[in-house]
PDB file of C-alpha atoms in Angstrom:
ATOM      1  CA  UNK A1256     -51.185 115.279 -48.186  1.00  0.00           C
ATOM      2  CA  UNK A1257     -50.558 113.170 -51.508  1.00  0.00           C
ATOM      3  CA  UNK A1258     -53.667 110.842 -51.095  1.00  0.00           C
ATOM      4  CA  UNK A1259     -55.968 113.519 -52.080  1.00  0.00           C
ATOM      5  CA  UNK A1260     -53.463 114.435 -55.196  1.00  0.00           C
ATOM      6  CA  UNK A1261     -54.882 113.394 -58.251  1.00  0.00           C
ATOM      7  CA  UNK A1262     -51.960 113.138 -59.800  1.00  0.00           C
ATOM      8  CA  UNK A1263     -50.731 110.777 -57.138  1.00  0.00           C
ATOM      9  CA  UNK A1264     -53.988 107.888 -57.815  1.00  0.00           C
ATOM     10  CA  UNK A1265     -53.861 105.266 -59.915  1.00  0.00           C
ATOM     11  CA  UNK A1266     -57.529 103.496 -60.836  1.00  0.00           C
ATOM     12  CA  UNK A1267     -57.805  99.549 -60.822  1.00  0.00           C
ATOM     13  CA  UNK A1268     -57.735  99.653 -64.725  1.00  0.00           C
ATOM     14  CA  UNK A1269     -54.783 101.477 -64.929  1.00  0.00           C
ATOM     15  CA  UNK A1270     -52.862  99.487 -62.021  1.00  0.00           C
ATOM     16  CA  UNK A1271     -53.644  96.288 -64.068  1.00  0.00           C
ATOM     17  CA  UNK A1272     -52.647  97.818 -67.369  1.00  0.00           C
ATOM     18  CA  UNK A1273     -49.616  98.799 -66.151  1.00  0.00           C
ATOM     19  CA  UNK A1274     -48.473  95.603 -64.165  1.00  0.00           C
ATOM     20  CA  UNK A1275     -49.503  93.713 -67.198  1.00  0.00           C
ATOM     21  CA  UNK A1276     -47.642  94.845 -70.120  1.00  0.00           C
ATOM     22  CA  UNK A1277     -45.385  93.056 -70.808  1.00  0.00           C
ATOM     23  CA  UNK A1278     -47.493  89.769 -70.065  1.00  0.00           C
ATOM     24  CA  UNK A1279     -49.527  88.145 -73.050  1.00  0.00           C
ATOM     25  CA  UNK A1280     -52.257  87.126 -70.493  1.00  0.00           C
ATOM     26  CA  UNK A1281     -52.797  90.527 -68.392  1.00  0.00           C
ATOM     27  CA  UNK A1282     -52.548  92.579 -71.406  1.00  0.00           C
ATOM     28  CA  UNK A1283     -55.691  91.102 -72.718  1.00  0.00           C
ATOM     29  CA  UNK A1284     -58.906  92.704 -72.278  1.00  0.00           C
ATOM     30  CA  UNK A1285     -60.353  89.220 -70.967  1.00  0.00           C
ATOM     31  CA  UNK A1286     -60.901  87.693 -67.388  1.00  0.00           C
ATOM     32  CA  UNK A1287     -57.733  86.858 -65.535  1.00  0.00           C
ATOM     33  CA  UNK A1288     -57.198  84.444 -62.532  1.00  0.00           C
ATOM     34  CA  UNK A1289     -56.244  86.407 -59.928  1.00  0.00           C
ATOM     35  CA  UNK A1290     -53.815  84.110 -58.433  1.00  0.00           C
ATOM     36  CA  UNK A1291     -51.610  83.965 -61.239  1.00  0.00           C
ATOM     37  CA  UNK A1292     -51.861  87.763 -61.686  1.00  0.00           C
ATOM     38  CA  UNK A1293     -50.700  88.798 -57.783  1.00  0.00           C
ATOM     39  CA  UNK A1294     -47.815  86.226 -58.646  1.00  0.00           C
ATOM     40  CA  UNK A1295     -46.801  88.219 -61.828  1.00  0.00           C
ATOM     41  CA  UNK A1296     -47.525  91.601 -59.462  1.00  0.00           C
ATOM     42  CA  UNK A1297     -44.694  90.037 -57.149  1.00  0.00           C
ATOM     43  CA  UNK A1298     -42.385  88.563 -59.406  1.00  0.00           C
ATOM     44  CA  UNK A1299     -42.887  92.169 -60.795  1.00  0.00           C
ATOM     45  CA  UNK A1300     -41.757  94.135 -58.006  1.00  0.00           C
ATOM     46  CA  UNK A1301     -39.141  91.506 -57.179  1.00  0.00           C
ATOM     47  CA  UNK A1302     -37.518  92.651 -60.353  1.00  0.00           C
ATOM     48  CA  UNK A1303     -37.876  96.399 -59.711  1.00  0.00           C
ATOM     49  CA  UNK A1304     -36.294  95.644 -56.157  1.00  0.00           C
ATOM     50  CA  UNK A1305     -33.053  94.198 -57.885  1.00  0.00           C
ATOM     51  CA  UNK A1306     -33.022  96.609 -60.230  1.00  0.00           C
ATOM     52  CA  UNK A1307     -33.531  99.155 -57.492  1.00  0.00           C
ATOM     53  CA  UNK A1308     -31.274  98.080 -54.707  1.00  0.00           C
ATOM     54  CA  UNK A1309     -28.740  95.573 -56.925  1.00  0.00           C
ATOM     55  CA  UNK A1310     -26.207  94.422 -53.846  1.00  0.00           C
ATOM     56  CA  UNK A1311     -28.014  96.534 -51.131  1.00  0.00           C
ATOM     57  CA  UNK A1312     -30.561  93.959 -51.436  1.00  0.00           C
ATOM     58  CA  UNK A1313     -28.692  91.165 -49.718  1.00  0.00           C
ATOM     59  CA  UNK A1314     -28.710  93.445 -46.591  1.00  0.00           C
ATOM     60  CA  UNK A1315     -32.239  93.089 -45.760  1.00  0.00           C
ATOM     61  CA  UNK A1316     -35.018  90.803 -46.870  1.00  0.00           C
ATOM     62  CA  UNK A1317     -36.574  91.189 -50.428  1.00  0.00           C
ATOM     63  CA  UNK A1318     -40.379  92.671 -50.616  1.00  0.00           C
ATOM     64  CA  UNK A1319     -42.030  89.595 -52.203  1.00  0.00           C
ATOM     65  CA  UNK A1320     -40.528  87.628 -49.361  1.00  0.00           C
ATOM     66  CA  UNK A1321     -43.383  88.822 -47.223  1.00  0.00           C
ATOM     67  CA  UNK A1322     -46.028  87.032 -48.877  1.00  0.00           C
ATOM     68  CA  UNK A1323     -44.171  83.491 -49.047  1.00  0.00           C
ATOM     69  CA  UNK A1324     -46.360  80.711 -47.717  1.00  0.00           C
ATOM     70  CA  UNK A1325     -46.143  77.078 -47.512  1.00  0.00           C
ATOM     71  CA  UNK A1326     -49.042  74.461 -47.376  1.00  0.00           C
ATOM     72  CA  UNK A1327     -49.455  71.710 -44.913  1.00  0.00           C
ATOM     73  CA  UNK A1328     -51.782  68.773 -45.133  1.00  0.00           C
ATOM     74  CA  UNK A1329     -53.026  66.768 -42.770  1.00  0.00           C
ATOM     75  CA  UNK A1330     -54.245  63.238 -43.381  1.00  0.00           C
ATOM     76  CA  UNK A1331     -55.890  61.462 -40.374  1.00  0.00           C
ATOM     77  CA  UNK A1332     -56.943  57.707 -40.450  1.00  0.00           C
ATOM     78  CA  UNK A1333     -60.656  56.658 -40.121  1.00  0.00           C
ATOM     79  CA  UNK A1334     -60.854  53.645 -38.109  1.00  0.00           C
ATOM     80  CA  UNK A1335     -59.175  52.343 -35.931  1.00  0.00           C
ATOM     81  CA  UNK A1336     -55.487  53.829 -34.207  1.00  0.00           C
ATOM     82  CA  UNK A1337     -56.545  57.260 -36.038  1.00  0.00           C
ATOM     83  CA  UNK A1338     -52.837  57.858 -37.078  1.00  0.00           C
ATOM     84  CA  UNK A1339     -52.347  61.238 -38.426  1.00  0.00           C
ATOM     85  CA  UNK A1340     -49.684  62.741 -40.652  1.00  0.00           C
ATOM     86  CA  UNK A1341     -48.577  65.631 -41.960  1.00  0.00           C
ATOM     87  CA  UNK A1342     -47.017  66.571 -45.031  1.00  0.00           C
ATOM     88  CA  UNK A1343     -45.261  70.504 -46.214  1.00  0.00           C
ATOM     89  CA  UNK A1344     -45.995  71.352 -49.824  1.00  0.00           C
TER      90      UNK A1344
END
């Protein structure tokens, strides 16, 4: 069973040393927001895909792809007809 390899775990510290390089942010020592670093994580393994898969990668979806979001807002009026509309960031 590899999850109780050792040679097959990677610690937190090493994960984020390793996914950030190559970045002059994540390669600090300092506090990161961690926002910006799962969207280097994903642009990272975007890359890796293409690298990976080059034109077999049109075939199916791409990795990242499954943590794409959108926002919607919602605005509804105080007084009165209490119109409401919505609006896709």
């Amino acid at each position: 069973d590899d999850e109780d390899d050792p040679r097959c775990l990677v610690s937190p510290g090493m994960f984020r040393v390793l996914i950030g390089k190559n970045h002059p942010e994540f390669s600090s020592g300092r506090q990161q927001d961690a926002g910006e670093f799962l969207q280097h994580f994903l642009e990272q393994l975007s890359r890796a895909e293409r690298t990976a898969l080059g034109s077999r990668l049109e075939e199916g979806s791409p990795f990242a792809s499954l943590f794409e979001f959108s926002v919607e807002e919602r605005l509804e009026e105080a007084g009165g007809a209490k119109r409401v509309k919505y609006s896709r960031q």
